[in-house]
Short mmCIF file of C-alpha atoms and ligand atoms in Angstrom, two decimals:
data_model
loop_
_atom_site.label_atom_id
_atom_site.label_comp_id
_atom_site.label_asym_id
_atom_site.label_seq_id
_atom_site.Cartn_x
_atom_site.Cartn_y
_atom_site.Cartn_z
CA MET A 117 66.03 -41.88 -47.74
CA ASN A 118 63.47 -43.31 -50.14
CA LYS A 119 61.40 -44.82 -48.06
CA ASP A 120 58.05 -43.81 -46.50
CA ILE A 121 57.22 -42.45 -43.00
CA PHE A 122 54.30 -44.04 -41.44
CA LEU A 123 52.39 -42.56 -38.35
CA THR A 124 49.29 -43.81 -35.68
CA ASN A 125 46.61 -41.61 -36.71
CA ASN A 126 44.42 -41.11 -33.90
CA LEU A 127 41.19 -40.39 -36.71
CA SER A 128 41.59 -43.98 -37.40
CA ASN A 129 43.43 -45.80 -34.98
CA LYS A 130 45.61 -47.22 -37.13
CA LYS A 131 49.03 -46.98 -38.37
CA GLU A 132 49.09 -45.17 -41.83
CA LYS A 133 51.57 -44.14 -44.63
CA PHE A 134 52.33 -40.32 -44.17
CA VAL A 135 51.18 -38.72 -47.45
CA PRO A 136 51.54 -35.02 -47.46
CA ILE A 137 48.91 -32.62 -48.96
CA ASN A 138 52.21 -30.90 -50.50
CA LYS A 139 55.46 -32.13 -50.45
CA LYS A 140 57.02 -28.62 -50.86
CA LYS A 141 54.80 -27.55 -47.48
CA VAL A 142 54.47 -30.11 -45.11
CA GLY A 143 52.62 -28.31 -42.33
CA MET A 144 52.91 -29.69 -38.32
CA TYR A 145 50.62 -27.86 -35.37
CA VAL A 146 51.86 -28.74 -32.25
CA CYS A 147 49.46 -27.72 -28.97
CA GLY A 148 52.63 -25.61 -26.78
CA PRO A 149 52.74 -24.53 -23.70
CA THR A 150 49.97 -22.72 -20.81
CA VAL A 151 52.62 -20.58 -19.77
CA TYR A 152 51.56 -20.28 -16.13
CA ASP A 153 54.07 -22.07 -14.30
CA GLU A 154 57.61 -23.64 -15.60
CA PRO A 155 57.25 -26.68 -17.49
CA HIS A 156 57.80 -30.28 -16.09
CA ILE A 157 58.92 -33.42 -17.53
CA GLY A 158 55.63 -34.58 -18.61
CA ASN A 159 55.54 -31.21 -20.52
CA ALA A 160 58.84 -32.14 -22.10
CA ARG A 161 57.62 -35.38 -23.65
CA PRO A 162 55.99 -34.02 -26.68
CA LEU A 163 58.93 -31.37 -26.55
CA VAL A 164 61.28 -33.85 -27.67
CA ILE A 165 58.87 -36.42 -29.50
CA PHE A 166 57.99 -33.85 -31.71
CA ASP A 167 61.01 -32.47 -32.38
CA ILE A 168 62.13 -35.95 -33.60
CA LEU A 169 59.24 -35.78 -35.76
CA PHE A 170 60.28 -32.55 -37.50
CA LYS A 171 63.65 -33.67 -37.65
CA ILE A 172 62.41 -36.87 -39.84
CA LEU A 173 60.19 -34.63 -41.95
CA LYS A 174 62.83 -32.40 -42.78
CA CYS A 175 65.22 -35.66 -43.77
CA LYS A 176 62.49 -36.69 -46.16
CA TYR A 177 61.05 -33.82 -47.74
CA GLY A 178 63.75 -31.18 -47.33
CA LYS A 179 64.53 -28.41 -44.49
CA GLU A 180 62.79 -25.54 -46.35
CA SER A 181 59.56 -27.91 -47.13
CA VAL A 182 58.39 -28.12 -43.40
CA LYS A 183 56.82 -25.95 -41.42
CA TYR A 184 56.29 -26.68 -37.75
CA VAL A 185 54.31 -24.37 -35.73
CA ARG A 186 54.02 -24.55 -31.68
CA ASN A 187 51.79 -21.95 -30.08
CA ILE A 188 51.99 -20.12 -26.66
CA THR A 189 48.65 -20.20 -24.68
CA ASP A 190 49.30 -16.94 -22.75
CA VAL A 191 45.68 -16.28 -21.68
CA ASP A 192 43.96 -18.91 -19.99
CA ASP A 193 42.18 -19.24 -16.30
CA LYS A 194 45.17 -20.76 -14.97
CA ILE A 195 47.25 -17.91 -16.08
CA ILE A 196 44.64 -15.77 -14.33
CA LYS A 197 44.87 -17.88 -11.08
CA SER A 198 48.50 -18.38 -11.17
CA SER A 199 49.14 -14.46 -11.28
CA GLN A 200 46.99 -13.52 -8.32
CA GLU A 201 48.42 -16.72 -6.04
CA LYS A 202 51.94 -15.16 -7.26
CA ASN A 203 51.08 -11.32 -6.90
CA ILE A 204 52.41 -10.50 -10.24
CA SER A 205 50.84 -9.21 -13.19
CA ILE A 206 49.94 -11.46 -16.06
CA SER A 207 52.27 -10.07 -18.30
CA ASP A 208 55.31 -10.51 -16.11
CA LEU A 209 54.22 -13.84 -15.33
CA THR A 210 53.93 -15.02 -19.34
CA LYS A 211 57.25 -13.27 -19.68
CA ARG A 212 59.00 -15.01 -17.33
CA ILE A 213 57.58 -18.66 -17.97
CA ILE A 214 57.99 -17.91 -21.70
CA LYS A 215 61.74 -17.37 -20.87
CA SER A 216 62.34 -20.14 -19.10
CA PHE A 217 60.30 -22.61 -21.57
CA SER A 218 62.53 -21.61 -23.93
CA GLU A 219 65.71 -22.25 -21.88
CA ASP A 220 64.17 -25.38 -20.96
CA CYS A 221 63.81 -26.07 -24.85
CA LYS A 222 67.67 -25.47 -25.30
CA PHE A 223 68.64 -27.54 -22.21
CA LEU A 224 66.74 -30.31 -24.01
CA ASN A 225 68.14 -29.65 -27.17
CA CYS A 226 65.06 -29.14 -28.92
CA GLU A 227 65.26 -27.10 -32.45
CA THR A 228 63.33 -23.66 -32.60
CA PRO A 229 59.86 -24.50 -34.58
CA SER A 230 59.25 -22.48 -37.35
CA GLU A 231 56.78 -20.36 -35.69
CA GLN A 232 55.70 -19.91 -32.43
CA PRO A 233 52.49 -17.96 -32.19
CA GLN A 234 51.35 -16.59 -28.67
CA ALA A 235 47.75 -16.22 -28.35
CA THR A 236 47.60 -12.98 -27.07
CA ASN A 237 48.72 -11.66 -30.55
CA HIS A 238 45.81 -13.04 -32.43
CA ILE A 239 43.03 -12.34 -30.64
CA ASP A 240 41.76 -10.55 -33.75
CA LEU A 241 41.62 -13.33 -35.81
CA MET A 242 39.77 -15.73 -33.12
CA ILE A 243 37.41 -12.72 -33.22
CA LYS A 244 36.71 -13.22 -36.77
CA MET A 245 36.54 -16.89 -36.88
CA ILE A 246 34.00 -16.75 -34.01
CA SER A 247 32.07 -14.33 -35.98
CA GLU A 248 32.10 -16.58 -38.82
CA LEU A 249 30.87 -19.59 -36.87
CA ILE A 250 27.80 -17.61 -35.58
CA ASP A 251 27.35 -16.37 -39.29
CA LYS A 252 27.06 -20.06 -40.13
CA ASN A 253 24.93 -20.75 -37.55
CA PHE A 254 27.19 -22.99 -35.77
CA ALA A 255 27.66 -20.97 -32.62
CA TYR A 256 25.68 -18.85 -30.67
CA GLU A 257 25.59 -15.75 -28.60
CA SER A 258 23.92 -15.92 -25.50
CA ASN A 259 24.48 -13.00 -22.19
CA ARG A 260 27.52 -12.24 -23.46
CA HIS A 261 28.79 -15.67 -24.17
CA VAL A 262 29.14 -17.09 -27.10
CA TYR A 263 29.18 -21.27 -27.30
CA PHE A 264 29.70 -23.57 -30.29
CA GLN A 265 26.84 -25.92 -30.61
CA VAL A 266 27.93 -29.24 -30.99
CA ASN A 267 25.10 -31.04 -32.05
CA LYS A 268 25.28 -28.94 -35.13
CA PHE A 269 28.29 -30.65 -36.35
CA ASN A 270 28.08 -34.38 -37.38
CA ASP A 271 31.40 -35.58 -37.33
CA TYR A 272 31.39 -34.31 -33.30
CA GLY A 273 33.52 -37.18 -31.56
CA LYS A 274 34.90 -38.87 -34.14
CA LEU A 275 38.68 -37.99 -32.76
CA SER A 276 37.46 -39.17 -29.35
CA ASN A 277 34.74 -42.07 -30.16
CA LYS A 278 32.68 -40.44 -28.19
CA LYS A 279 29.21 -40.30 -28.95
CA LEU A 280 26.76 -37.36 -28.47
CA GLU A 281 24.38 -38.91 -25.92
CA ASP A 282 27.29 -39.81 -23.87
CA LEU A 283 28.65 -36.18 -24.05
CA ILE A 284 25.13 -34.84 -22.95
CA ALA A 285 25.22 -37.23 -20.06
CA GLY A 286 28.70 -36.66 -18.85
CA SER A 287 28.28 -32.57 -19.06
CA ARG A 288 24.75 -32.87 -17.03
CA VAL A 289 26.74 -31.65 -14.10
CA ASP A 290 27.26 -27.83 -13.54
CA VAL A 291 25.51 -26.69 -16.99
CA SER A 292 25.77 -22.82 -17.63
CA LYS A 293 22.61 -21.60 -17.69
CA ASN A 294 23.67 -19.57 -20.64
CA LYS A 295 24.24 -22.80 -22.92
CA LYS A 296 21.43 -24.00 -25.25
CA ASN A 297 22.79 -27.69 -24.62
CA PRO A 298 25.05 -29.00 -21.66
CA GLU A 299 27.51 -30.22 -24.29
CA ASP A 300 28.01 -26.83 -26.08
CA PHE A 301 31.51 -25.14 -25.48
CA VAL A 302 32.51 -21.77 -24.85
CA LEU A 303 34.19 -19.57 -27.68
CA TRP A 304 34.37 -16.40 -26.06
CA LYS A 305 33.62 -15.05 -22.48
CA PRO A 306 33.11 -11.94 -20.62
CA SER A 307 36.04 -10.92 -18.53
CA ILE A 308 35.32 -10.16 -14.90
CA LYS A 309 37.16 -7.36 -13.11
CA GLY A 310 41.15 -7.46 -12.76
CA GLU A 311 40.86 -10.08 -15.94
CA PRO A 312 42.86 -9.06 -19.40
CA PHE A 313 39.76 -8.09 -21.49
CA TRP A 314 39.66 -7.40 -25.56
CA ASP A 315 36.67 -5.56 -27.53
CA SER A 316 34.69 -7.48 -29.17
CA PRO A 317 31.12 -7.68 -30.86
CA TRP A 318 29.88 -9.56 -28.05
CA GLY A 319 31.29 -6.86 -25.42
CA GLU A 320 34.72 -6.91 -23.28
CA GLY A 321 35.72 -10.50 -22.83
CA ARG A 322 38.54 -13.02 -23.60
CA PRO A 323 38.38 -16.01 -25.84
CA GLY A 324 37.90 -19.69 -24.81
CA TRP A 325 41.13 -21.93 -24.91
CA HIS A 326 40.56 -23.90 -28.14
CA ILE A 327 39.63 -21.14 -30.67
CA GLU A 328 43.23 -19.93 -30.53
CA CYS A 329 44.57 -23.11 -32.14
CA SER A 330 42.09 -22.86 -34.85
CA ALA A 331 42.66 -19.43 -35.90
CA MET A 332 46.67 -19.57 -35.46
CA SER A 333 46.97 -23.05 -37.12
CA LYS A 334 44.73 -21.17 -40.10
CA LYS A 335 46.90 -18.16 -40.28
CA PHE A 336 50.59 -20.27 -40.68
CA LEU A 337 49.51 -23.71 -42.12
CA GLY A 338 46.11 -22.91 -43.99
CA ASN A 339 42.46 -24.44 -43.50
CA GLU A 340 43.95 -28.13 -44.19
CA PHE A 341 46.94 -29.13 -43.14
CA ASP A 342 48.92 -32.56 -42.22
CA ILE A 343 49.91 -33.34 -38.99
CA HIS A 344 48.12 -32.17 -35.62
CA GLY A 345 50.26 -33.43 -32.30
CA GLY A 346 49.96 -33.03 -28.39
CA GLY A 347 49.92 -34.97 -25.58
CA ILE A 348 47.05 -37.49 -24.95
CA ASP A 349 45.10 -35.44 -22.49
CA LEU A 350 44.55 -33.01 -25.38
CA LEU A 351 42.75 -35.55 -27.74
CA PHE A 352 39.10 -34.40 -26.23
CA PRO A 353 37.62 -31.96 -25.45
CA HIS A 354 40.60 -29.48 -26.77
CA HIS A 355 41.54 -31.28 -30.42
CA GLU A 356 37.70 -32.55 -30.81
CA ASN A 357 36.41 -28.97 -30.47
CA GLU A 358 39.42 -27.79 -32.41
CA ILE A 359 38.42 -30.00 -35.39
CA ALA A 360 34.63 -28.94 -35.07
CA GLN A 361 35.53 -25.03 -34.92
CA SER A 362 38.02 -25.30 -37.76
CA ARG A 363 35.73 -27.31 -40.11
CA CYS A 364 32.48 -25.60 -39.50
CA ALA A 365 34.37 -22.13 -40.14
CA ASN A 366 36.29 -22.84 -43.27
CA ASN A 367 33.64 -25.21 -44.60
CA THR A 368 36.14 -28.11 -45.04
CA LYS A 369 35.82 -32.10 -44.72
CA VAL A 370 38.98 -32.26 -43.22
CA PHE A 371 41.20 -30.17 -40.73
CA ALA A 372 44.32 -32.33 -40.31
CA ASN A 373 44.88 -35.28 -41.53
CA TYR A 374 47.22 -37.38 -38.93
CA TRP A 375 46.44 -36.59 -35.40
CA VAL A 376 49.60 -37.69 -33.28
CA HIS A 377 49.54 -37.69 -29.70
CA ASN A 378 52.11 -39.13 -26.93
CA ALA A 379 51.22 -40.76 -23.84
CA PHE A 380 51.95 -39.38 -20.38
CA VAL A 381 55.11 -39.75 -18.17
CA THR A 382 54.34 -41.33 -15.19
CA MET A 383 56.13 -41.33 -11.81
CA SER A 384 55.07 -45.03 -10.04
CA ASN A 385 52.46 -45.41 -12.39
CA GLU A 386 50.81 -42.13 -11.75
CA LYS A 387 50.75 -39.82 -14.75
CA MET A 388 52.64 -37.08 -13.70
CA ALA A 389 50.47 -33.80 -13.81
CA LYS A 390 50.42 -30.49 -11.48
CA SER A 391 47.22 -31.52 -10.26
CA GLN A 392 48.46 -34.82 -9.19
CA GLY A 393 51.20 -32.60 -7.11
CA ASN A 394 54.01 -35.15 -8.39
CA ILE A 395 56.09 -33.07 -10.97
CA LEU A 396 59.61 -32.89 -11.59
CA LYS A 397 60.26 -29.46 -13.14
CA ILE A 398 62.67 -29.42 -16.10
CA LYS A 399 64.77 -26.71 -14.25
CA TYR A 400 65.39 -28.95 -11.07
CA PHE A 401 67.37 -30.99 -13.46
CA LYS A 402 69.65 -28.43 -14.54
CA ASP A 403 72.36 -28.13 -11.91
CA LYS A 404 72.24 -32.07 -11.24
CA THR A 405 72.53 -33.49 -14.82
CA ASN A 406 73.18 -32.79 -18.50
CA GLY A 407 70.44 -32.18 -20.82
CA GLN A 408 71.13 -35.06 -23.09
CA VAL A 409 70.28 -37.30 -20.34
CA LEU A 410 66.83 -35.87 -19.80
CA ARG A 411 66.50 -36.29 -23.67
CA LEU A 412 67.72 -39.70 -23.79
CA ALA A 413 65.52 -40.79 -21.31
CA LEU A 414 62.58 -39.05 -22.83
CA MET A 415 62.98 -40.94 -26.11
CA SER A 416 63.74 -44.50 -24.04
CA ALA A 417 59.96 -45.76 -24.64
CA HIS A 418 58.04 -45.45 -27.69
CA TYR A 419 55.78 -42.26 -27.85
CA LYS A 420 52.69 -44.15 -27.61
CA GLN A 421 53.42 -46.08 -24.25
CA PRO A 422 53.58 -44.36 -20.76
CA LEU A 423 57.21 -43.65 -19.92
CA ASP A 424 57.94 -44.11 -16.35
CA TRP A 425 60.46 -41.46 -14.70
CA ASN A 426 62.63 -42.78 -12.20
CA ASP A 427 66.58 -42.51 -11.03
CA LYS A 428 67.23 -45.81 -12.30
CA LEU A 429 66.43 -44.48 -15.89
CA LEU A 430 68.39 -41.33 -15.34
CA ASN A 431 71.40 -43.07 -14.29
CA ASP A 432 71.31 -45.62 -17.03
CA CYS A 433 71.02 -43.04 -19.47
CA LYS A 434 74.00 -40.86 -18.04
CA ASN A 435 76.06 -44.09 -17.96
CA THR A 436 75.00 -45.25 -21.62
CA ILE A 437 76.20 -41.37 -22.64
CA GLU A 438 79.20 -41.45 -20.77
CA LYS A 439 80.27 -44.81 -22.71
CA TRP A 440 79.13 -43.42 -25.87
CA TYR A 441 81.73 -40.24 -25.16
CA SER A 442 84.68 -42.95 -25.20
CA VAL A 443 84.29 -42.63 -29.01
CA TYR A 444 83.51 -39.28 -29.56
CA ARG A 445 84.81 -37.35 -32.55
CA THR A 446 84.36 -33.79 -33.61
CA LEU A 447 82.62 -33.28 -36.76
CA LYS A 448 83.15 -30.91 -39.62
CA THR A 449 80.03 -32.15 -41.30
CA PRO A 450 77.70 -35.36 -40.82
CA SER A 451 78.94 -38.84 -42.14
CA LYS A 452 76.57 -40.89 -43.79
CA MET A 453 74.83 -42.80 -41.83
CA PRO A 454 73.79 -46.78 -42.94
CA ASP A 455 70.79 -46.46 -45.50
CA ASP A 456 68.36 -48.43 -42.94
CA MET A 457 69.47 -46.43 -39.84
CA LEU A 458 66.71 -44.28 -39.95
CA LEU A 459 63.82 -46.95 -40.47
CA PRO A 460 62.95 -47.38 -36.77
CA LEU A 461 62.04 -43.62 -36.71
CA TYR A 462 60.36 -43.69 -40.11
CA ASP A 463 57.97 -46.46 -38.39
CA ASP A 464 55.79 -44.26 -36.53
CA LEU A 465 58.98 -42.72 -34.35
CA ASN A 466 60.07 -45.60 -32.87
CA THR A 467 62.77 -43.99 -30.62
CA PRO A 468 63.67 -47.18 -28.67
CA GLY A 469 64.49 -48.84 -32.03
CA TYR A 470 66.70 -46.05 -32.99
CA ILE A 471 68.44 -46.39 -29.59
CA ALA A 472 69.04 -50.01 -30.02
CA ASN A 473 70.88 -49.15 -33.48
CA LEU A 474 73.07 -46.73 -31.91
CA HIS A 475 74.06 -49.77 -29.71
CA LYS A 476 75.00 -51.68 -32.59
CA LEU A 477 76.82 -48.84 -34.25
CA PHE A 478 78.76 -47.78 -31.04
CA ASP A 479 80.04 -51.30 -30.83
CA LYS A 480 81.49 -51.29 -34.34
CA ALA A 481 82.81 -47.82 -33.44
CA LYS A 482 84.51 -48.83 -30.29
CA ASN A 483 86.33 -51.68 -32.51
CA GLY A 484 86.35 -49.66 -35.48
CA ASN A 485 88.05 -46.96 -37.13
CA ASP A 486 88.08 -43.09 -37.22
CA ASN A 487 85.28 -43.01 -39.75
CA ASP A 488 83.43 -45.80 -38.04
CA LYS A 489 83.45 -43.32 -34.73
CA LYS A 490 82.14 -40.61 -37.11
CA ILE A 491 79.33 -42.38 -38.54
CA PHE A 492 78.42 -43.21 -35.12
CA VAL A 493 78.77 -39.61 -33.68
CA SER A 494 76.39 -38.37 -36.61
CA ALA A 495 73.88 -41.08 -35.47
CA CYS A 496 73.71 -39.91 -32.42
CA ASN A 497 73.75 -36.24 -33.40
CA PHE A 498 70.67 -36.84 -35.71
CA ILE A 499 68.38 -37.18 -32.54
CA GLY A 500 69.85 -34.61 -30.64
CA ILE A 501 72.32 -36.55 -28.50
CA LEU A 502 76.55 -36.15 -28.51
CA ASN A 503 76.21 -32.45 -29.99
CA GLU A 504 78.29 -30.99 -27.16
CA THR A 505 81.56 -31.98 -27.06
CA ARG A 506 83.54 -34.33 -24.60
CA THR A 507 84.81 -31.13 -22.76
CA GLU A 508 81.49 -29.78 -22.58
CA TRP A 509 80.10 -32.97 -21.16
CA LEU A 510 83.14 -33.25 -18.54
CA ASN A 511 82.35 -29.66 -17.75
CA PHE A 512 79.01 -30.83 -16.86
CA LYS A 513 80.35 -33.74 -14.75
CA ARG A 514 82.94 -31.26 -13.25
CA ARG A 515 80.15 -28.89 -12.21
CA LYS A 516 78.52 -31.89 -10.32
CA TYR A 517 81.30 -32.92 -8.50
CA LEU A 518 82.34 -29.34 -7.45
CA ILE A 519 85.32 -28.81 -8.11
CA SER A 520 87.21 -26.81 -10.81
CA GLU A 521 90.07 -27.72 -13.39
CA LYS A 522 91.99 -24.96 -11.49
CA ASP A 523 91.77 -26.70 -8.17
CA ILE A 524 92.21 -29.93 -9.65
CA LEU A 525 95.89 -29.43 -11.06
CA LYS A 526 96.54 -27.30 -7.87
CA LYS A 527 95.87 -30.22 -5.90
CA ILE A 528 98.12 -32.55 -8.19
CA GLU A 529 100.90 -29.79 -7.69
CA LEU A 530 100.36 -30.39 -4.23
CA ARG A 531 100.15 -34.16 -4.14
CA ASN A 532 103.49 -34.48 -6.51
CA LYS A 533 105.42 -32.02 -4.15
CA ALA A 534 104.52 -34.34 -0.93
CA ARG A 535 105.66 -37.51 -3.05
CA GLU A 536 108.62 -35.68 -3.57
CA ASN A 537 109.30 -34.98 0.01
CA LYS A 538 108.25 -38.93 0.58
CA ASP A 539 104.98 -37.82 2.32
CA TYR A 540 103.46 -40.91 1.06
CA LYS A 541 100.68 -40.32 3.58
CA GLY A 542 99.83 -36.93 2.78
CA ALA A 543 99.88 -37.60 -0.96
CA ASP A 544 97.11 -40.39 -0.93
CA LYS A 545 95.08 -38.41 1.48
CA ILE A 546 94.59 -35.82 -1.63
CA ARG A 547 93.99 -38.64 -4.10
CA ASP A 548 91.18 -39.96 -1.65
CA GLU A 549 90.02 -36.28 -1.65
CA LEU A 550 89.77 -35.81 -5.42
CA PHE A 551 88.53 -39.10 -5.49
CA ASP A 552 86.02 -38.64 -3.43
CA LYS A 553 85.16 -35.23 -5.62
CA GLY A 554 85.02 -37.84 -8.85
CA VAL A 555 88.65 -37.00 -10.06
CA LEU A 556 90.74 -40.13 -11.05
CA ILE A 557 94.33 -39.81 -10.74
CA GLU A 558 96.64 -41.72 -12.88
CA ASP A 559 100.38 -41.83 -12.77
CA LYS A 560 102.16 -42.79 -15.74
CA ASP A 561 105.64 -42.31 -17.10
CA GLY A 562 106.27 -40.14 -14.53
CA LYS A 563 103.46 -37.88 -15.36
CA THR A 564 100.32 -37.62 -13.29
CA SER A 565 96.96 -37.38 -15.53
CA TRP A 566 93.44 -37.38 -14.42
CA LYS A 567 89.95 -37.87 -15.64
CA ILE A 568 86.53 -37.75 -14.14
CA LYS A 569 85.18 -41.10 -13.11
ZN1 ZN B 776 45.55 -26.58 -29.16
#
């Protein structure tokens, strides 16, 4: 589509026209999971939002021209703590969580990013970058720790609109005696007994959290790239620190040009977070609903707005998809969508606007011909909905109602026999039994058909 993409850039706090550095090499880096526990719905929101942005960028610039990098943090305080609590090794824990994370991504029908680098495979690059920061006098070693000296970087605080004075005041509590200044943050720290460690010029230790994203984005996207994304909770200090590290180490005026952050998922207006104790894990939904329902729910609010998660939202989304499947057609190739269909997504990822357009297309398809139905299904497919066949969708429902197709047919046969024997009471009983399991029976022209209600 020959239209421009607009994104809200947190560097300027304005909606800006997206202009890539190089149209043939569009780069996006999104901070991925810290693999210490299975992902929850709050973690799922950026997965779906940046998946949509990935699709839009590929649509505009071509599949081969977009690189989407999402890292995996597999060394971190939370991981060490969780492995001790669960009494399993760190590598067993991270392997297990990475596996369930990728299953959850599949369940949500998210595309696999171009690269998913793991922090522990890139410790050498982090050590190199930390050494450069020391050489350039932006960082210092102190008692086997290395810190970034915040007051050496003039643009510190530009992304989060924080002033150095406020940061100093805010970090007075619990300041390490190793630091020159309270606002300085750690790049490398010694490992204590039982923790994973790597050899470094500063002794055996492990990296601070922020440096991995600076090192891995440099490897896969270069010193300057187009889009950096993540949840809004990462804006400060994580993203502010990434900018400081990368710009100082690489000697650049820019790190990423566009900073895009999604708002929280809330429950009863409280942020969904493990620390709040109100999380719903994605895996919890696997035998309760279909991944498409979750996906549609996660797209139902604009990414900059909080999304309140509740049963009504899920139920509405389930009913919508159920309705949409009534015009389902199998597609060999996608049909051409109306020209202005993608406009809401080009306009700062307005997913609710796109969904509103889908409702209009559905109304047209419902009363229209086969082609209208195919156009509608193509438009759903674009955002990762209705990608399963109708049978697969029904299978999920059947699973929910705990009855197999074989058993349904057996019951229908029994019912027909009862009717032949004029045992109408018995026949009605079987019909009601099936109804309770969500199966509707219809007798027409001497034949019995069934459907999931
Ligand atoms: Zn990051």
